[in-house]
mmCIF file of C-alpha atoms in Angstrom:
data_model
loop_
_atom_site.group_PDB
_atom_site.id
_atom_site.type_symbol
_atom_site.label_atom_id
_atom_site.label_comp_id
_atom_site.label_asym_id
_atom_site.label_seq_id
_atom_site.Cartn_x
_atom_site.Cartn_y
_atom_site.Cartn_z
ATOM 1 C CA UNK A 1110 6.408 15.893 6.523
ATOM 2 C CA UNK A 1111 5.366 17.521 9.765
ATOM 3 C CA UNK A 1112 4.004 20.750 7.931
ATOM 4 C CA UNK A 1113 3.430 19.818 4.455
ATOM 5 C CA UNK A 1114 0.561 17.269 3.645
ATOM 6 C CA UNK A 1115 3.045 15.828 0.218
ATOM 7 C CA UNK A 1116 6.129 15.688 0.111
ATOM 8 C CA UNK A 1117 8.195 14.271 -3.875
ATOM 9 C CA UNK A 1118 11.432 14.481 -2.961
ATOM 10 C CA UNK A 1119 13.697 14.300 -6.269
ATOM 11 C CA UNK A 1120 17.179 13.945 -7.375
ATOM 12 C CA UNK A 1121 19.708 11.299 -9.404
ATOM 13 C CA UNK A 1122 20.338 7.780 -8.772
ATOM 14 C CA UNK A 1123 21.996 6.764 -6.154
ATOM 15 C CA UNK A 1124 22.194 9.759 -3.744
ATOM 16 C CA UNK A 1125 19.510 8.668 -1.345
ATOM 17 C CA UNK A 1126 16.276 9.964 -1.823
ATOM 18 C CA UNK A 1127 14.472 5.942 -0.806
ATOM 19 C CA UNK A 1128 16.410 6.066 2.292
ATOM 20 C CA UNK A 1129 15.674 9.953 3.466
ATOM 21 C CA UNK A 1130 12.136 8.834 2.733
ATOM 22 C CA UNK A 1131 12.152 5.698 4.488
ATOM 23 C CA UNK A 1132 13.768 7.326 7.545
ATOM 24 C CA UNK A 1133 11.243 10.224 7.740
ATOM 25 C CA UNK A 1134 8.491 8.150 7.513
ATOM 26 C CA UNK A 1135 9.797 5.346 10.182
ATOM 27 C CA UNK A 1136 10.024 8.382 12.598
ATOM 28 C CA UNK A 1137 6.723 9.615 11.632
ATOM 29 C CA UNK A 1138 5.797 6.575 12.723
ATOM 30 C CA UNK A 1139 7.639 5.665 14.994
ATOM 31 C CA UNK A 1140 7.508 9.577 17.142
ATOM 32 C CA UNK A 1141 4.197 11.159 15.980
ATOM 33 C CA UNK A 1142 1.903 7.736 16.137
ATOM 34 C CA UNK A 1143 1.546 7.598 12.089
ATOM 35 C CA UNK A 1144 0.781 4.119 9.933
ATOM 36 C CA UNK A 1145 2.796 3.755 7.391
ATOM 37 C CA UNK A 1146 1.732 2.474 3.681
ATOM 38 C CA UNK A 1147 4.375 1.462 1.094
ATOM 39 C CA UNK A 1148 2.529 1.056 -1.855
ATOM 40 C CA UNK A 1149 3.732 0.728 -6.045
ATOM 41 C CA UNK A 1150 0.444 0.986 -7.287
ATOM 42 C CA UNK A 1151 -1.205 5.148 -7.185
ATOM 43 C CA UNK A 1152 -4.959 3.418 -6.816
ATOM 44 C CA UNK A 1153 -3.910 1.490 -3.392
ATOM 45 C CA UNK A 1154 -3.645 5.558 -2.311
ATOM 46 C CA UNK A 1155 -7.843 5.651 -2.848
ATOM 47 C CA UNK A 1156 -8.492 2.353 -2.297
ATOM 48 C CA UNK A 1157 -6.493 2.198 2.333
ATOM 49 C CA UNK A 1158 -6.727 6.210 2.619
ATOM 50 C CA UNK A 1159 -8.759 5.995 6.053
ATOM 51 C CA UNK A 1160 -10.783 9.817 7.295
ATOM 52 C CA UNK A 1161 -9.787 9.649 10.465
ATOM 53 C CA UNK A 1162 -6.071 8.094 10.851
ATOM 54 C CA UNK A 1163 -2.904 9.581 10.863
ATOM 55 C CA UNK A 1164 -1.543 7.729 7.689
ATOM 56 C CA UNK A 1165 1.492 8.570 5.219
ATOM 57 C CA UNK A 1166 1.827 6.722 2.214
ATOM 58 C CA UNK A 1167 5.298 6.022 0.433
ATOM 59 C CA UNK A 1168 5.433 5.617 -3.083
ATOM 60 C CA UNK A 1169 9.622 5.192 -3.930
ATOM 61 C CA UNK A 1170 9.513 6.136 -7.931
ATOM 62 C CA UNK A 1171 6.669 7.669 -8.592
ATOM 63 C CA UNK A 1172 6.637 7.525 -12.200
ATOM 64 C CA UNK A 1173 9.223 4.411 -13.100
ATOM 65 C CA UNK A 1174 12.235 3.859 -11.659
ATOM 66 C CA UNK A 1175 14.203 3.859 -15.043
ATOM 67 C CA UNK A 1176 11.786 5.021 -17.285
ATOM 68 C CA UNK A 1177 8.213 6.555 -16.780
ATOM 69 C CA UNK A 1178 5.347 4.243 -16.965
ATOM 70 C CA UNK A 1179 3.336 4.851 -18.675
ATOM 71 C CA UNK A 1180 0.121 3.711 -15.941
ATOM 72 C CA UNK A 1181 1.363 5.922 -13.353
ATOM 73 C CA UNK A 1182 1.679 8.717 -15.563
ATOM 74 C CA UNK A 1183 -2.091 8.261 -16.513
ATOM 75 C CA UNK A 1184 -3.028 7.841 -13.221
ATOM 76 C CA UNK A 1185 -2.304 11.053 -11.655
ATOM 77 C CA UNK A 1186 -3.490 12.718 -14.486
ATOM 78 C CA UNK A 1187 -6.762 11.420 -14.827
ATOM 79 C CA UNK A 1188 -6.567 9.901 -11.192
ATOM 80 C CA UNK A 1189 -5.313 12.545 -9.092
ATOM 81 C CA UNK A 1190 -7.997 14.831 -8.419
ATOM 82 C CA UNK A 1191 -8.776 11.778 -6.144
ATOM 83 C CA UNK A 1192 -5.931 13.016 -3.881
ATOM 84 C CA UNK A 1193 -6.797 16.193 -3.740
ATOM 85 C CA UNK A 1194 -10.165 15.134 -2.372
ATOM 86 C CA UNK A 1195 -7.910 12.920 0.628
ATOM 87 C CA UNK A 1196 -6.110 15.976 1.246
ATOM 88 C CA UNK A 1197 -8.776 17.835 2.162
ATOM 89 C CA UNK A 1198 -10.698 15.640 4.319
ATOM 90 C CA UNK A 1199 -8.090 14.430 6.422
ATOM 91 C CA UNK A 1200 -5.384 17.020 7.725
ATOM 92 C CA UNK A 1201 -3.361 14.193 8.531
ATOM 93 C CA UNK A 1202 -3.142 12.162 5.103
ATOM 94 C CA UNK A 1203 0.500 12.870 3.903
ATOM 95 C CA UNK A 1204 2.453 11.511 1.081
ATOM 96 C CA UNK A 1205 6.480 11.299 0.321
ATOM 97 C CA UNK A 1206 7.496 10.105 -2.573
ATOM 98 C CA UNK A 1207 10.749 9.940 -4.435
ATOM 99 C CA UNK A 1208 11.455 10.048 -8.263
ATOM 100 C CA UNK A 1209 14.950 10.338 -10.046
ATOM 101 C CA UNK A 1210 15.408 13.428 -11.461
ATOM 102 C CA UNK A 1211 15.419 12.823 -15.606
ATOM 103 C CA UNK A 1212 12.087 11.008 -14.734
ATOM 104 C CA UNK A 1213 10.908 13.792 -13.084
ATOM 105 C CA UNK A 1214 11.508 16.732 -15.857
ATOM 106 C CA UNK A 1215 9.686 14.546 -18.491
ATOM 107 C CA UNK A 1216 6.671 14.560 -16.666
ATOM 108 C CA UNK A 1217 4.270 17.318 -16.226
ATOM 109 C CA UNK A 1218 1.398 16.710 -14.238
ATOM 110 C CA UNK A 1219 -0.702 19.776 -12.984
ATOM 111 C CA UNK A 1220 -1.642 18.111 -10.278
ATOM 112 C CA UNK A 1221 1.504 16.831 -9.277
ATOM 113 C CA UNK A 1222 3.098 19.920 -9.669
ATOM 114 C CA UNK A 1223 0.327 21.562 -7.889
ATOM 115 C CA UNK A 1224 -0.557 19.153 -4.571
ATOM 116 C CA UNK A 1225 3.175 18.319 -4.007
ATOM 117 C CA UNK A 1226 6.044 20.328 -2.790
ATOM 118 C CA UNK A 1227 8.974 19.533 -4.523
ATOM 119 C CA UNK A 1228 12.604 18.940 -3.166
ATOM 120 C CA UNK A 1229 15.472 18.517 -5.099
ATOM 121 C CA UNK A 1230 18.281 16.768 -3.313
ATOM 122 C CA UNK A 1231 21.651 18.360 -5.293
ATOM 123 C CA UNK A 1232 19.524 21.936 -4.806
ATOM 124 C CA UNK A 1233 21.859 24.187 -2.700
ATOM 125 C CA UNK A 1234 21.322 23.895 0.776
ATOM 126 C CA UNK A 1235 19.872 19.679 0.354
ATOM 127 C CA UNK A 1236 23.058 18.974 -1.010
ATOM 128 C CA UNK A 1237 24.994 16.141 1.412
ATOM 129 C CA UNK A 1238 27.821 18.303 2.807
ATOM 130 C CA UNK A 1239 31.426 16.283 2.430
ATOM 131 C CA UNK A 1240 30.845 15.612 6.186
ATOM 132 C CA UNK A 1241 28.183 13.772 5.198
ATOM 133 C CA UNK A 1242 28.940 11.859 2.831
ATOM 134 C CA UNK A 1243 32.039 10.792 5.459
ATOM 135 C CA UNK A 1244 29.261 9.853 8.127
ATOM 136 C CA UNK A 1245 27.259 8.191 5.271
ATOM 137 C CA UNK A 1246 30.458 6.049 4.011
ATOM 138 C CA UNK A 1247 31.470 5.144 7.883
ATOM 139 C CA UNK A 1248 28.549 3.553 8.559
ATOM 140 C CA UNK A 1249 29.032 1.122 5.537
ATOM 141 C CA UNK A 1250 32.713 0.805 5.572
ATOM 142 C CA UNK A 1251 35.075 1.195 8.265
ATOM 143 C CA UNK A 1252 36.765 4.545 8.976
ATOM 144 C CA UNK A 1253 40.328 3.292 8.176
ATOM 145 C CA UNK A 1254 38.446 2.881 3.798
ATOM 146 C CA UNK A 1255 36.858 6.308 4.010
ATOM 147 C CA UNK A 1256 39.583 7.950 5.220
ATOM 148 C CA UNK A 1257 41.710 6.505 2.208
ATOM 149 C CA UNK A 1258 38.914 9.278 0.050
ATOM 150 C CA UNK A 1259 40.382 12.441 -0.099
ATOM 151 C CA UNK A 1260 37.512 15.837 -0.571
ATOM 152 C CA UNK A 1261 37.486 15.449 -4.415
ATOM 153 C CA UNK A 1262 36.641 11.795 -4.533
ATOM 154 C CA UNK A 1263 33.856 12.114 -1.770
ATOM 155 C CA UNK A 1264 32.227 14.840 -3.394
ATOM 156 C CA UNK A 1265 32.534 13.814 -7.240
ATOM 157 C CA UNK A 1266 29.250 11.955 -7.884
ATOM 158 C CA UNK A 1267 25.692 12.082 -6.274
ATOM 159 C CA UNK A 1268 25.806 9.011 -6.496
ATOM 160 C CA UNK A 1269 28.539 8.229 -3.631
ATOM 161 C CA UNK A 1270 25.956 7.149 -0.915
ATOM 162 C CA UNK A 1271 24.669 3.799 -2.772
ATOM 163 C CA UNK A 1272 28.793 3.964 -4.267
ATOM 164 C CA UNK A 1273 29.000 2.543 -0.264
ATOM 165 C CA UNK A 1274 26.100 0.745 -0.078
ATOM 166 C CA UNK A 1275 27.793 -1.476 -3.238
ATOM 167 C CA UNK A 1276 31.555 -1.002 -1.981
ATOM 168 C CA UNK A 1277 33.017 -4.807 -1.483
ATOM 169 C CA UNK A 1278 36.636 -5.301 0.191
ATOM 170 C CA UNK A 1279 36.936 -8.390 -2.582
ATOM 171 C CA UNK A 1280 36.924 -5.957 -5.454
ATOM 172 C CA UNK A 1281 39.779 -6.291 -7.579
ATOM 173 C CA UNK A 1282 39.717 -2.230 -7.774
ATOM 174 C CA UNK A 1283 41.656 -0.556 -5.111
ATOM 175 C CA UNK A 1284 39.558 1.818 -2.621
ATOM 176 C CA UNK A 1285 40.173 4.855 -4.579
ATOM 177 C CA UNK A 1286 39.687 3.497 -8.071
ATOM 178 C CA UNK A 1287 36.548 1.954 -6.940
ATOM 179 C CA UNK A 1288 35.102 5.773 -5.863
ATOM 180 C CA UNK A 1289 36.806 8.012 -8.607
ATOM 181 C CA UNK A 1290 35.652 5.701 -11.602
ATOM 182 C CA UNK A 1291 32.558 3.858 -10.774
ATOM 183 C CA UNK A 1292 32.943 1.848 -14.121
ATOM 184 C CA UNK A 1293 31.146 -1.131 -13.263
ATOM 185 C CA UNK A 1294 28.371 0.356 -10.826
ATOM 186 C CA UNK A 1295 27.173 2.517 -14.020
ATOM 187 C CA UNK A 1296 27.163 -0.063 -16.141
ATOM 188 C CA UNK A 1297 24.904 -2.326 -14.059
ATOM 189 C CA UNK A 1298 22.448 0.860 -14.041
ATOM 190 C CA UNK A 1299 22.983 1.314 -17.900
ATOM 191 C CA UNK A 1300 22.091 -2.440 -18.448
ATOM 192 C CA UNK A 1301 18.704 -2.628 -15.771
ATOM 193 C CA UNK A 1302 17.871 0.477 -17.869
ATOM 194 C CA UNK A 1303 18.238 -1.361 -21.184
ATOM 195 C CA UNK A 1304 16.660 -4.854 -19.291
ATOM 196 C CA UNK A 1305 13.588 -2.175 -18.660
ATOM 197 C CA UNK A 1306 13.653 -0.887 -21.869
ATOM 198 C CA UNK A 1307 12.959 -4.849 -23.138
ATOM 199 C CA UNK A 1308 10.527 -5.688 -21.085
ATOM 200 C CA UNK A 1309 8.348 -2.348 -21.774
ATOM 201 C CA UNK A 1310 8.971 -2.958 -25.380
ATOM 202 C CA UNK A 1311 7.336 -6.623 -25.099
ATOM 203 C CA UNK A 1312 4.504 -5.757 -22.650
#
């Protein structure tokens, strides 16, 4: 983010895109005197952009969380050139966005592809190592809990960070069962996706 003005972070659900983006943005706010603005509507980027302030805008799930949001894709297709103007007039204007992998693959917008530097969190060199995952796990759970998990369990799913965040000691499964076969977590994600599809249909 120090080098580039616009970055788009992609990866599967639960792999840590949002946590990473907010951590980076907060670091820039604290250490580099950037003003941090969290937006959900792309219109707000144009509305609140300054000509001379150091600003970083965060857009989590830039094209939608479970499904592609038509308004967001249309905006970037038709109004994205406004962002290019903002980039040119202020080199301390930055955007950090996240997007789920399958949504990113289904969206092809020239403005976004040309202006954002893309980082895929499951690409070689960016994937979380086993040590990374254990460190993340121990920030949510006790060392004793994480130490029960073998390497194959730790590395099994890209959404390991979210499994750690959602884990509760009063669950019926053992720790190993919960992380090896996370049926409840996957079922909940499918239900959320289906609910959003229903909402979009009714709207």
